[in-house]
Coordinates of C-alpha atoms in Angstrom, one line a residue:
X1 CA -17.4 -36.0 -3.6
X2 CA -18.1 -32.6 -2.0
X3 CA -15.4 -31.8 0.6
X4 CA -15.0 -29.0 3.1
X5 CA -11.4 -28.1 4.0
X6 CA -10.9 -26.4 7.3
X7 CA -7.6 -24.6 7.5
X8 CA -5.9 -23.1 10.6
X9 CA -2.9 -21.1 9.5
X10 CA -0.1 -20.5 12.0
X11 CA -1.6 -22.9 14.5
X12 CA 1.6 -23.1 16.5
X13 CA 1.8 -19.4 17.0
X14 CA -1.9 -19.0 17.8
X15 CA -1.6 -21.8 20.4
X16 CA 1.4 -20.1 22.0
X17 CA -0.3 -16.7 22.0
X18 CA -3.3 -18.3 23.8
X19 CA -1.2 -19.6 26.7
X20 CA 1.3 -16.7 26.7
X21 CA -0.9 -13.6 26.0
X22 CA 1.7 -11.3 27.4
X23 CA 4.0 -12.2 24.4
X24 CA 1.3 -11.5 21.7
X25 CA 2.8 -8.2 20.7
X26 CA 6.4 -9.5 20.6
X27 CA 8.3 -10.7 17.6
X28 CA 8.5 -14.3 18.8
X29 CA 10.0 -17.2 16.9
X30 CA 9.0 -20.8 17.4
X31 CA 12.0 -22.9 16.8
X32 CA 12.6 -26.7 16.2
X33 CA 16.0 -27.7 17.5
X34 CA 15.6 -31.4 16.6
X35 CA 17.2 -30.8 13.2
X36 CA 21.0 -30.4 12.8
X37 CA 20.4 -26.6 12.5
X38 CA 17.6 -24.9 14.5
X39 CA 14.8 -23.9 12.2
X40 CA 11.9 -21.5 12.6
X41 CA 8.7 -23.5 12.3
X42 CA 6.3 -20.5 13.0
X43 CA 6.3 -17.0 14.2
X44 CA 4.1 -14.3 15.9
X45 CA 2.6 -11.5 13.8
X46 CA 5.2 -9.0 15.0
X47 CA 8.0 -11.0 13.4
X48 CA 7.4 -9.5 10.0
X49 CA 10.8 -10.2 8.6
X50 CA 10.7 -13.9 9.2
X51 CA 9.3 -16.9 7.3
X52 CA 8.8 -20.5 8.2
X53 CA 11.8 -22.7 7.3
X54 CA 14.4 -20.1 8.0
X55 CA 17.5 -21.1 10.0
X56 CA 17.3 -19.5 13.4
X57 CA 20.5 -17.4 13.0
X58 CA 19.2 -16.0 9.7
X59 CA 15.8 -15.2 11.2
X60 CA 17.4 -13.4 14.2
X61 CA 19.5 -11.4 11.8
X62 CA 16.6 -10.4 9.6
X63 CA 14.4 -9.5 12.6
X64 CA 17.1 -7.4 14.3
X65 CA 17.3 -5.3 11.1
X66 CA 13.5 -5.0 10.8
X67 CA 12.0 -1.6 12.0
X68 CA 8.9 -3.3 13.3
X69 CA 10.8 -5.2 16.0
X70 CA 8.8 -5.0 19.3
X71 CA 10.3 -3.1 22.2
X72 CA 8.9 -5.2 25.1
X73 CA 10.9 -7.6 27.2
X74 CA 9.7 -11.2 27.8
X75 CA 10.0 -12.9 31.1
X76 CA 13.0 -15.2 31.1
X77 CA 11.0 -18.4 31.7
X78 CA 9.0 -17.8 28.6
X79 CA 11.9 -17.9 26.2
X80 CA 15.2 -16.3 25.4
X81 CA 15.2 -12.9 23.9
X82 CA 17.9 -12.5 21.3
X83 CA 18.6 -9.9 18.7
X84 CA 15.2 -8.2 19.1
X85 CA 13.2 -11.5 19.1
X86 CA 11.8 -13.9 21.7
X87 CA 12.9 -17.5 20.9
X88 CA 10.4 -20.1 22.0
X89 CA 11.1 -23.9 21.8
X90 CA 8.5 -25.7 19.7
X91 CA 6.1 -27.7 21.9
X92 CA 4.8 -30.1 19.2
X93 CA 3.0 -32.3 21.7
X94 CA 1.0 -29.3 22.9
X95 CA 0.1 -28.3 19.3
X96 CA -1.0 -31.8 18.5
X97 CA -3.2 -31.9 21.6
X98 CA -4.8 -28.6 20.5
X99 CA -5.4 -30.1 17.0
X100 CA -6.7 -33.4 18.3
X101 CA -9.3 -31.5 20.3
X102 CA -10.5 -29.9 17.1
X103 CA -10.6 -33.2 15.3
X104 CA -12.7 -34.7 18.1
X105 CA -15.1 -31.7 17.9
X106 CA -15.5 -32.2 14.1
X107 CA -16.1 -35.9 14.6
X108 CA -19.1 -35.0 16.6
X109 CA -20.5 -33.3 13.5
X110 CA -19.4 -35.5 10.6
X111 CA -18.5 -39.2 10.5
X112 CA -15.8 -38.8 7.8
X113 CA -13.0 -36.5 9.1
X114 CA -9.5 -36.7 7.7
X115 CA -6.4 -35.4 9.5
X116 CA -4.3 -33.9 6.7
X117 CA -1.5 -32.6 8.9
X118 CA -1.3 -30.0 11.6
X119 CA -3.9 -27.3 10.9
X120 CA -5.6 -28.9 7.9
X121 CA -8.7 -31.0 8.0
X122 CA -11.0 -32.5 5.3
X123 CA -14.6 -33.2 6.0
X124 CA -17.0 -35.1 3.7
X125 CA -20.2 -33.1 3.2
X126 CA -22.1 -35.8 1.4
X127 CA -25.4 -36.5 3.2
X128 CA -24.8 -33.9 5.9
X129 CA -26.4 -30.8 4.3
X130 CA -30.0 -32.0 4.8
X131 CA -29.2 -32.9 8.4
X132 CA -27.9 -29.4 9.3
X133 CA -30.4 -27.4 7.2
X134 CA -28.3 -26.6 4.2
X135 CA -24.8 -26.1 3.1
X136 CA -24.4 -22.7 4.7
X137 CA -25.5 -23.9 8.2
X138 CA -23.3 -27.0 7.9
X139 CA -20.2 -24.8 7.1
X140 CA -21.0 -22.5 10.0
X141 CA -21.3 -25.5 12.3
X142 CA -17.9 -26.7 11.2
X143 CA -16.3 -23.3 11.7
X144 CA -17.9 -23.0 15.2
X145 CA -16.3 -26.3 16.2
X146 CA -12.9 -24.6 16.2
X147 CA -12.0 -22.2 19.0
X148 CA -12.4 -18.7 17.6
X149 CA -8.9 -17.5 18.6
X150 CA -7.5 -20.0 16.1
X151 CA -9.3 -18.1 13.3
X152 CA -10.2 -21.1 11.0
X153 CA -11.1 -20.6 7.4
X154 CA -13.0 -23.0 5.1
X155 CA -13.2 -24.0 1.5
X156 CA -15.8 -26.1 -0.3
X157 CA -15.2 -27.9 -3.5
X158 CA -15.5 -31.2 -5.4
X159 CA -12.3 -32.8 -4.2
X160 CA -9.6 -32.1 -1.7
X161 CA -7.3 -29.8 -3.8
X162 CA -10.0 -27.3 -5.0
X163 CA -11.3 -27.2 -1.4
X164 CA -7.8 -26.5 0.0
X165 CA -7.1 -23.7 -2.4
X166 CA -10.5 -22.1 -1.6
X167 CA -9.7 -22.3 2.1
X168 CA -6.3 -20.7 1.6
X169 CA -7.9 -17.6 -0.1
X170 CA -10.7 -17.3 2.5
X171 CA -10.8 -14.7 5.2
X172 CA -10.6 -15.9 8.8
X173 CA -14.0 -17.3 10.0
X174 CA -15.3 -17.2 6.5
X175 CA -15.7 -19.8 3.7
X176 CA -15.1 -19.8 0.0
X177 CA -16.9 -22.1 -2.4
X178 CA -15.3 -23.3 -5.6
X179 CA -17.5 -22.4 -8.6
X180 CA -18.7 -24.9 -11.1
X181 CA -15.7 -24.2 -13.4
X182 CA -13.0 -25.3 -11.0
X183 CA -10.2 -25.0 -13.6
X184 CA -10.9 -21.3 -14.2
X185 CA -11.0 -20.8 -10.4
X186 CA -7.6 -22.5 -10.0
X187 CA -6.0 -21.0 -13.1
X188 CA -4.5 -17.7 -11.5
X189 CA -3.2 -19.4 -8.4
X190 CA 0.5 -20.0 -7.9
X191 CA 1.8 -23.5 -8.3
X192 CA 2.9 -23.4 -4.6
X193 CA -0.7 -24.5 -3.8
X194 CA -0.1 -27.9 -5.3
X195 CA 0.1 -30.7 -2.8
X196 CA 3.5 -31.9 -4.1
X197 CA 7.1 -31.8 -2.7
X198 CA 9.3 -28.7 -2.9
X199 CA 11.5 -30.6 -5.4
X200 CA 8.6 -31.0 -7.9
X201 CA 7.6 -27.3 -7.4
X202 CA 11.2 -26.3 -8.2
X203 CA 11.2 -28.5 -11.3
X204 CA 7.9 -27.0 -12.5
X205 CA 9.3 -23.5 -12.1
X206 CA 12.5 -24.3 -13.9
X207 CA 10.3 -25.4 -16.8
X208 CA 8.6 -22.0 -16.8
X209 CA 5.4 -23.1 -15.0
X210 CA 4.8 -20.5 -12.3
X211 CA 1.0 -20.4 -12.1
X212 CA -1.7 -23.2 -12.5
X213 CA -2.9 -21.7 -15.7
X214 CA 0.6 -22.5 -17.2
X215 CA -0.1 -26.1 -16.5
X216 CA -3.6 -25.9 -18.0
X217 CA -2.1 -24.6 -21.2
X218 CA -0.2 -27.9 -21.7
X219 CA -1.7 -31.3 -22.6
X220 CA -1.6 -34.2 -20.1
X221 CA 0.7 -36.1 -22.4
X222 CA 3.2 -33.2 -22.5
X223 CA 3.2 -33.1 -18.6
X224 CA 3.7 -36.9 -18.5
X225 CA 6.5 -36.7 -21.0
X226 CA 8.3 -34.0 -19.0
X227 CA 7.6 -35.0 -15.4
X228 CA 6.5 -38.7 -15.5
X229 CA 3.4 -40.0 -13.8
X230 CA 3.4 -37.2 -11.2
X231 CA 3.1 -34.7 -14.2
X232 CA -0.2 -36.4 -15.2
X233 CA -1.5 -36.2 -11.7
X234 CA -0.5 -32.5 -11.4
X235 CA -2.3 -31.8 -14.7
X236 CA -5.5 -33.4 -13.3
X237 CA -5.2 -31.3 -10.1
X238 CA -4.7 -28.1 -12.2
X239 CA -7.9 -28.8 -14.1
X240 CA -9.9 -29.3 -10.9
X241 CA -10.0 -33.1 -10.9
X242 CA -8.9 -34.6 -7.6
X243 CA -10.1 -38.2 -7.1
X244 CA -8.1 -38.9 -3.9
X245 CA -10.5 -40.6 -1.4
X246 CA -11.0 -39.1 2.0
X247 CA -9.3 -41.2 4.7
X248 CA -11.3 -40.8 7.9
X249 CA -9.6 -41.1 11.3
X250 CA -10.8 -43.6 13.8
X251 CA -13.0 -42.2 16.6
X252 CA -11.8 -42.7 20.2
X253 CA -13.6 -40.9 23.0
X254 CA -11.2 -39.2 25.3
X255 CA -11.2 -36.6 28.0
X256 CA -8.1 -34.3 27.9
X257 CA -7.0 -31.8 30.5
X258 CA -3.8 -29.9 30.7
X259 CA -2.0 -27.3 32.7
X260 CA 1.3 -25.5 32.5
X261 CA 3.5 -25.4 35.6
X262 CA 4.5 -22.0 37.0
X263 CA 8.2 -23.1 36.5
X264 CA 10.2 -26.0 35.2
X265 CA 10.5 -28.5 38.0
X266 CA 12.0 -31.9 38.8
X267 CA 9.9 -32.1 42.0
X268 CA 7.8 -35.2 42.2
X269 CA 5.4 -33.5 44.5
X270 CA 4.8 -30.8 41.9
X271 CA 4.0 -33.4 39.3
X272 CA 1.7 -35.2 41.7
X273 CA -0.1 -32.0 42.6
X274 CA -0.6 -31.1 39.0
X275 CA -1.8 -34.6 38.2
X276 CA -4.4 -34.5 41.0
X277 CA -5.6 -31.1 39.8
X278 CA -6.2 -32.5 36.3
X279 CA -7.8 -35.7 37.5
X280 CA -10.2 -33.7 39.7
X281 CA -11.0 -31.4 36.7
X282 CA -11.5 -34.4 34.3
X283 CA -13.8 -36.3 36.6
X284 CA -15.8 -33.1 37.4
X285 CA -16.9 -32.9 33.8
X286 CA -20.6 -33.6 33.1
X287 CA -19.6 -36.1 30.5
X288 CA -17.9 -38.2 33.1
X289 CA -21.0 -38.8 35.3
X290 CA -21.6 -42.5 35.6
X291 CA -18.6 -43.2 33.4
X292 CA -15.5 -45.2 34.2
X293 CA -12.1 -44.8 32.6
X294 CA -9.7 -47.8 32.0
X295 CA -6.7 -45.8 30.9
X296 CA -4.8 -42.6 31.9
X297 CA -1.9 -41.2 30.0
X298 CA 0.4 -38.4 31.1
X299 CA 2.5 -36.2 28.8
X300 CA 4.9 -33.6 30.1
X301 CA 6.7 -31.2 27.8
X302 CA 10.4 -31.0 28.4
X303 CA 12.5 -27.9 27.6
X304 CA 14.7 -28.6 24.6
X305 CA 13.7 -32.3 24.3
X306 CA 10.9 -34.6 23.4
X307 CA 8.0 -35.0 25.9
X308 CA 8.1 -37.3 28.8
X309 CA 5.2 -39.8 28.6
X310 CA 3.6 -42.3 31.0
X311 CA 0.6 -44.6 30.4
X312 CA -1.3 -46.2 33.2
X313 CA -3.8 -49.0 32.5
X314 CA -6.4 -49.6 35.2
X315 CA -7.4 -53.2 35.9
X316 CA -10.9 -52.1 36.4
X317 CA -12.9 -49.1 35.3
X318 CA -12.3 -46.1 37.7
X319 CA -15.1 -43.7 38.3
X320 CA -13.6 -41.4 40.9
X321 CA -10.6 -39.1 40.8
X322 CA -9.4 -40.2 44.2
X323 CA -9.1 -43.9 43.1
X324 CA -7.4 -42.8 39.8
X325 CA -5.0 -40.6 41.8
X326 CA -4.0 -43.5 44.1
X327 CA -3.1 -45.7 41.1
X328 CA -1.4 -43.0 39.0
X329 CA 0.6 -41.8 42.1
X330 CA 2.0 -45.2 42.7
X331 CA 3.2 -45.5 39.1
X332 CA 4.8 -42.0 39.2
X333 CA 6.5 -42.6 42.5
X334 CA 8.0 -45.8 41.1
X335 CA 9.1 -44.2 37.8
X336 CA 9.2 -40.4 38.1
X337 CA 10.6 -38.2 35.3
X338 CA 14.3 -37.6 35.5
X339 CA 14.2 -34.2 33.7
X340 CA 12.5 -30.9 34.5
X341 CA 9.0 -30.7 33.1
X342 CA 7.1 -27.6 32.0
X343 CA 3.6 -28.8 32.2
X344 CA 1.3 -31.8 32.4
X345 CA -1.4 -33.1 30.0
X346 CA -3.8 -35.9 31.1
X347 CA -5.8 -38.1 28.8
X348 CA -8.5 -40.4 30.1
X349 CA -9.8 -43.1 27.6
X350 CA -11.3 -46.6 27.4
X351 CA -14.6 -45.5 28.9
X352 CA -17.2 -47.9 30.2
X353 CA -20.6 -47.4 31.8
X354 CA -19.8 -49.6 34.8
X355 CA -17.1 -50.3 37.3
X356 CA -15.6 -53.7 38.3
X357 CA -15.8 -53.0 42.0
X358 CA -18.2 -51.5 44.5
X359 CA -17.2 -48.1 46.0
X360 CA -17.3 -47.5 49.7
X361 CA -20.8 -46.8 51.1
X362 CA -19.7 -45.1 54.3
X363 CA -19.8 -41.3 54.4
X364 CA -16.5 -39.6 53.8
X365 CA -15.9 -36.7 56.3
X366 CA -13.2 -35.2 54.1
X367 CA -15.7 -35.2 51.1
X368 CA -18.3 -33.4 53.2
X369 CA -15.7 -30.8 54.2
X370 CA -14.7 -30.4 50.6
X371 CA -18.3 -30.0 49.5
X372 CA -18.8 -27.2 52.0
X373 CA -15.7 -25.4 50.8
X374 CA -16.8 -25.8 47.2
X375 CA -20.2 -24.2 48.1
X376 CA -18.3 -21.3 49.7
X377 CA -16.1 -21.0 46.5
X378 CA -19.1 -20.9 44.3
X379 CA -20.8 -18.2 46.4
X380 CA -17.5 -16.1 46.3
X381 CA -17.3 -16.5 42.5
X382 CA -20.9 -15.4 42.0
X383 CA -20.3 -12.3 44.2
X384 CA -17.1 -11.5 42.3
X385 CA -18.8 -11.9 38.9
X386 CA -21.6 -9.6 40.1
X387 CA -19.2 -6.9 41.0
X388 CA -17.4 -7.3 37.7
X389 CA -20.6 -7.1 35.7
X390 CA -21.6 -4.0 37.5
X391 CA -18.3 -2.3 36.7
X392 CA -18.3 -3.3 33.0
X393 CA -21.9 -3.3 31.9
X394 CA -21.1 -1.2 28.9
X395 CA -18.1 -3.4 27.8
X396 CA -18.9 -6.1 25.2
X397 CA -18.2 -9.7 26.4
X398 CA -16.0 -10.5 23.4
X399 CA -14.1 -8.2 21.1
X400 CA -12.0 -9.5 18.2
X401 CA -9.7 -7.8 15.9
X402 CA -6.9 -8.9 13.5
X403 CA -3.3 -8.3 14.4
X404 CA -1.8 -9.3 11.1
X405 CA -3.5 -10.2 7.9
X406 CA -5.9 -13.0 8.8
X407 CA -3.6 -14.7 11.3
X408 CA -4.0 -13.5 14.9
X409 CA -7.0 -12.3 17.0
X410 CA -7.2 -10.3 20.1
X411 CA -9.8 -11.6 22.6
X412 CA -11.1 -9.8 25.6
X413 CA -13.5 -11.8 27.7
X414 CA -14.8 -12.1 31.2
X415 CA -12.8 -14.7 33.1
X416 CA -13.7 -16.7 36.2
X417 CA -11.0 -16.6 38.8
X418 CA -10.8 -19.0 41.7
X419 CA -11.3 -17.5 45.1
X420 CA -10.1 -20.3 47.3
X421 CA -6.8 -22.1 47.0
X422 CA -4.9 -24.8 48.8
X423 CA -1.2 -24.2 49.3
X424 CA 1.0 -27.3 48.8
X425 CA 4.8 -27.4 49.3
X426 CA 6.5 -28.9 46.3
X427 CA 10.2 -28.1 46.9
X428 CA 10.7 -26.5 50.3
X429 CA 14.4 -26.8 49.9
X430 CA 14.6 -24.7 46.7
X431 CA 16.7 -21.5 47.0
X432 CA 14.2 -19.6 44.8
X433 CA 11.2 -18.8 47.0
X434 CA 8.6 -18.9 44.2
X435 CA 9.5 -22.5 43.5
X436 CA 8.9 -23.8 47.0
X437 CA 5.1 -24.0 47.0
X438 CA 2.1 -23.7 44.7
X439 CA -1.5 -22.8 45.0
X440 CA -4.1 -25.2 43.6
X441 CA -7.7 -24.0 43.1
X442 CA -10.3 -25.7 45.2
X443 CA -12.7 -25.7 42.3
X444 CA -10.9 -27.9 39.7
X445 CA -12.8 -26.3 36.8
X446 CA -11.9 -22.7 37.6
X447 CA -8.1 -22.4 37.1
X448 CA -4.7 -24.0 37.2
X449 CA -1.7 -23.9 39.4
X450 CA -0.3 -20.6 40.7
X451 CA 3.1 -19.9 42.3
X452 CA 3.6 -18.1 45.6
X453 CA 6.0 -15.3 46.1
X454 CA 6.2 -14.6 42.4
X455 CA 8.9 -12.1 41.5
X456 CA 7.8 -8.7 40.2
X457 CA 10.0 -6.5 38.1
X458 CA 10.9 -3.2 39.6
X459 CA 13.1 -0.2 38.9
X460 CA 16.2 0.1 41.1
X461 CA 18.9 2.7 41.2
X462 CA 22.3 1.2 41.9
X463 CA 25.4 2.5 43.6
X464 CA 28.9 2.1 42.2
X465 CA 29.1 -1.5 43.4
X466 CA 25.7 -2.3 41.7
X467 CA 23.9 -2.6 45.1
X468 CA 20.4 -1.2 45.5
X469 CA 20.4 2.5 46.4
X470 CA 16.7 3.2 45.9
X471 CA 13.7 1.3 44.6
X472 CA 10.5 2.4 42.9
X473 CA 7.5 0.9 44.6
X474 CA 4.2 1.9 42.9
X475 CA 4.7 5.5 41.8
X476 CA 7.2 6.5 44.5
X477 CA 10.9 6.1 44.8
X478 CA 12.1 4.8 48.2
X479 CA 15.6 5.2 49.3
X480 CA 17.4 2.2 50.8
X481 CA 18.8 3.1 54.2
X482 CA 20.4 -0.2 55.1
X483 CA 21.2 -3.6 53.5
X484 CA 20.4 -6.1 56.2
X485 CA 21.5 -9.2 54.3
X486 CA 22.7 -10.4 50.9
X487 CA 23.2 -13.8 49.3
X488 CA 23.7 -15.3 45.8
X489 CA 22.9 -18.6 44.2
X490 CA 23.8 -19.9 40.7
X491 CA 21.7 -22.9 39.4
X492 CA 23.6 -23.0 36.1
X493 CA 22.7 -26.6 35.3
X494 CA 19.0 -26.0 34.9
X495 CA 17.4 -25.9 31.4
X496 CA 16.7 -22.3 32.2
X497 CA 19.5 -21.3 34.5
X498 CA 18.9 -19.2 37.6
X499 CA 21.6 -16.9 38.8
X500 CA 20.5 -14.3 41.3
X501 CA 21.9 -11.9 43.9
X502 CA 19.5 -11.1 46.7
X503 CA 19.4 -8.1 49.0
X504 CA 17.1 -7.8 52.1
X505 CA 16.9 -4.0 52.5
X506 CA 15.3 -1.5 54.9
X507 CA 13.6 1.5 53.2
X508 CA 13.5 5.1 54.4
X509 CA 9.9 4.7 55.5
X510 CA 10.9 1.8 57.8
X511 CA 9.5 -1.0 55.7
X512 CA 11.5 -3.9 54.4
X513 CA 11.7 -5.5 51.0
X514 CA 13.6 -8.3 49.3
X515 CA 15.2 -7.5 46.0
X516 CA 17.3 -9.5 43.6
X517 CA 19.1 -8.9 40.3
X518 CA 18.8 -11.6 37.7
X519 CA 22.2 -12.1 36.2
X520 CA 20.8 -13.4 32.9
X521 CA 18.5 -10.6 31.9
X522 CA 20.3 -8.0 34.1
X523 CA 17.0 -6.8 35.6
X524 CA 15.8 -6.1 39.2
X525 CA 12.9 -7.9 40.8
X526 CA 11.0 -7.7 44.1
X527 CA 10.4 -11.1 45.7
X528 CA 6.9 -11.3 47.2
X529 CA 5.0 -8.4 48.8

């Protein structure tokens, strides 16, 4: 059985760098705290002194001693910076969603696709080469089904194990084919490639077997005598014989949309706004035209804990986001999450081609107004893109380059930014101004939620009492002539505590500005404009 193995190394780190690009150059550690001791499950390229499986304290110690430690400072909400490293909590639900999207894309190419664990996929190539015009075109199609920032690599072989080893030695976005003599191809590889437990690997090494060629030098009977039945299976793998069947996953058509929140929030209104944004985006997809969903599932990552989940089954197929919103809202208002959530992922499934009830036939004035605003938004976007293209005609649309051997990629591409937003109050009572309201894009396909009054880090000179004496705005320093008001709040019970001291000051040029010092990172920020 000819098998293609698609391998995405450091999937967690690449997924985090995609949604937190400002941290891409930082020595960030992704940590799983569900175990008795926090363990590093992945890391960014700059964390050169760290490996997966290290206890967190050991990793922080090693990274602090490393001369390659980055010098930047991560915003507090993105993770805690300790001992020269940014610590991010593992968001396994997000990584699985990213991986499920890849599996669904591959299922559109091949009917036999096996999920072999996060970042590893096996695809049966039997019967597909003629359909796609040959082996090379088929492999290119498989690689192109994975987003390029994930830097997939492929291996082709007769059986899963040879294909896996070939994928591991491939370059990103490249494929390696196992030659006809699979045993000779596998011989120089370390035994760590074998798909067996760490205990068995340790036993093989204690016996003096450090490379696959050492196993090849023994007979199968000798391996069975020493290691039992697993020894016979390992001998077969080392000689290029892997008869394990490919176990295809079941196909379920779904539509998935997700967004991160500007800040962790317990506000029900914030969750409702985010859910409406995702429903509008999902139903605006071309694939949803004339389709009706029977199920909606929400999944919200929670800082330091497992995700909060809510499934909503529709009695009848729903073909409009407004109707879906009414049903989902009623469920959320009855059973809202009781913990701060960091984002929302929406999955629509159970599609049918017809609805169980007739929709209203009368014209909707609000819908007409929304359509007019959408047309205005599209015109503004086209005008903005035209200006951008005129300024950057000589700049290539996409530029890629590795950051550390075969793992990370830098992407520069033209983005479409929304022009029109709707402002929604989500927590008007909150003492932090940026958490009182959010902006939602009018065009659901053009962006996510944005906060208002976002803090901006500034340089401040302090007096002996640590009050602002002057502030650098742009390239100029402005002396503070008077402090009009000051106040402090301490939200110590939040997953990411907020402790700030605010100052409303008058500048020497007569203008006013609101500054605050964050007690946790000991930095100054300007609130709003």
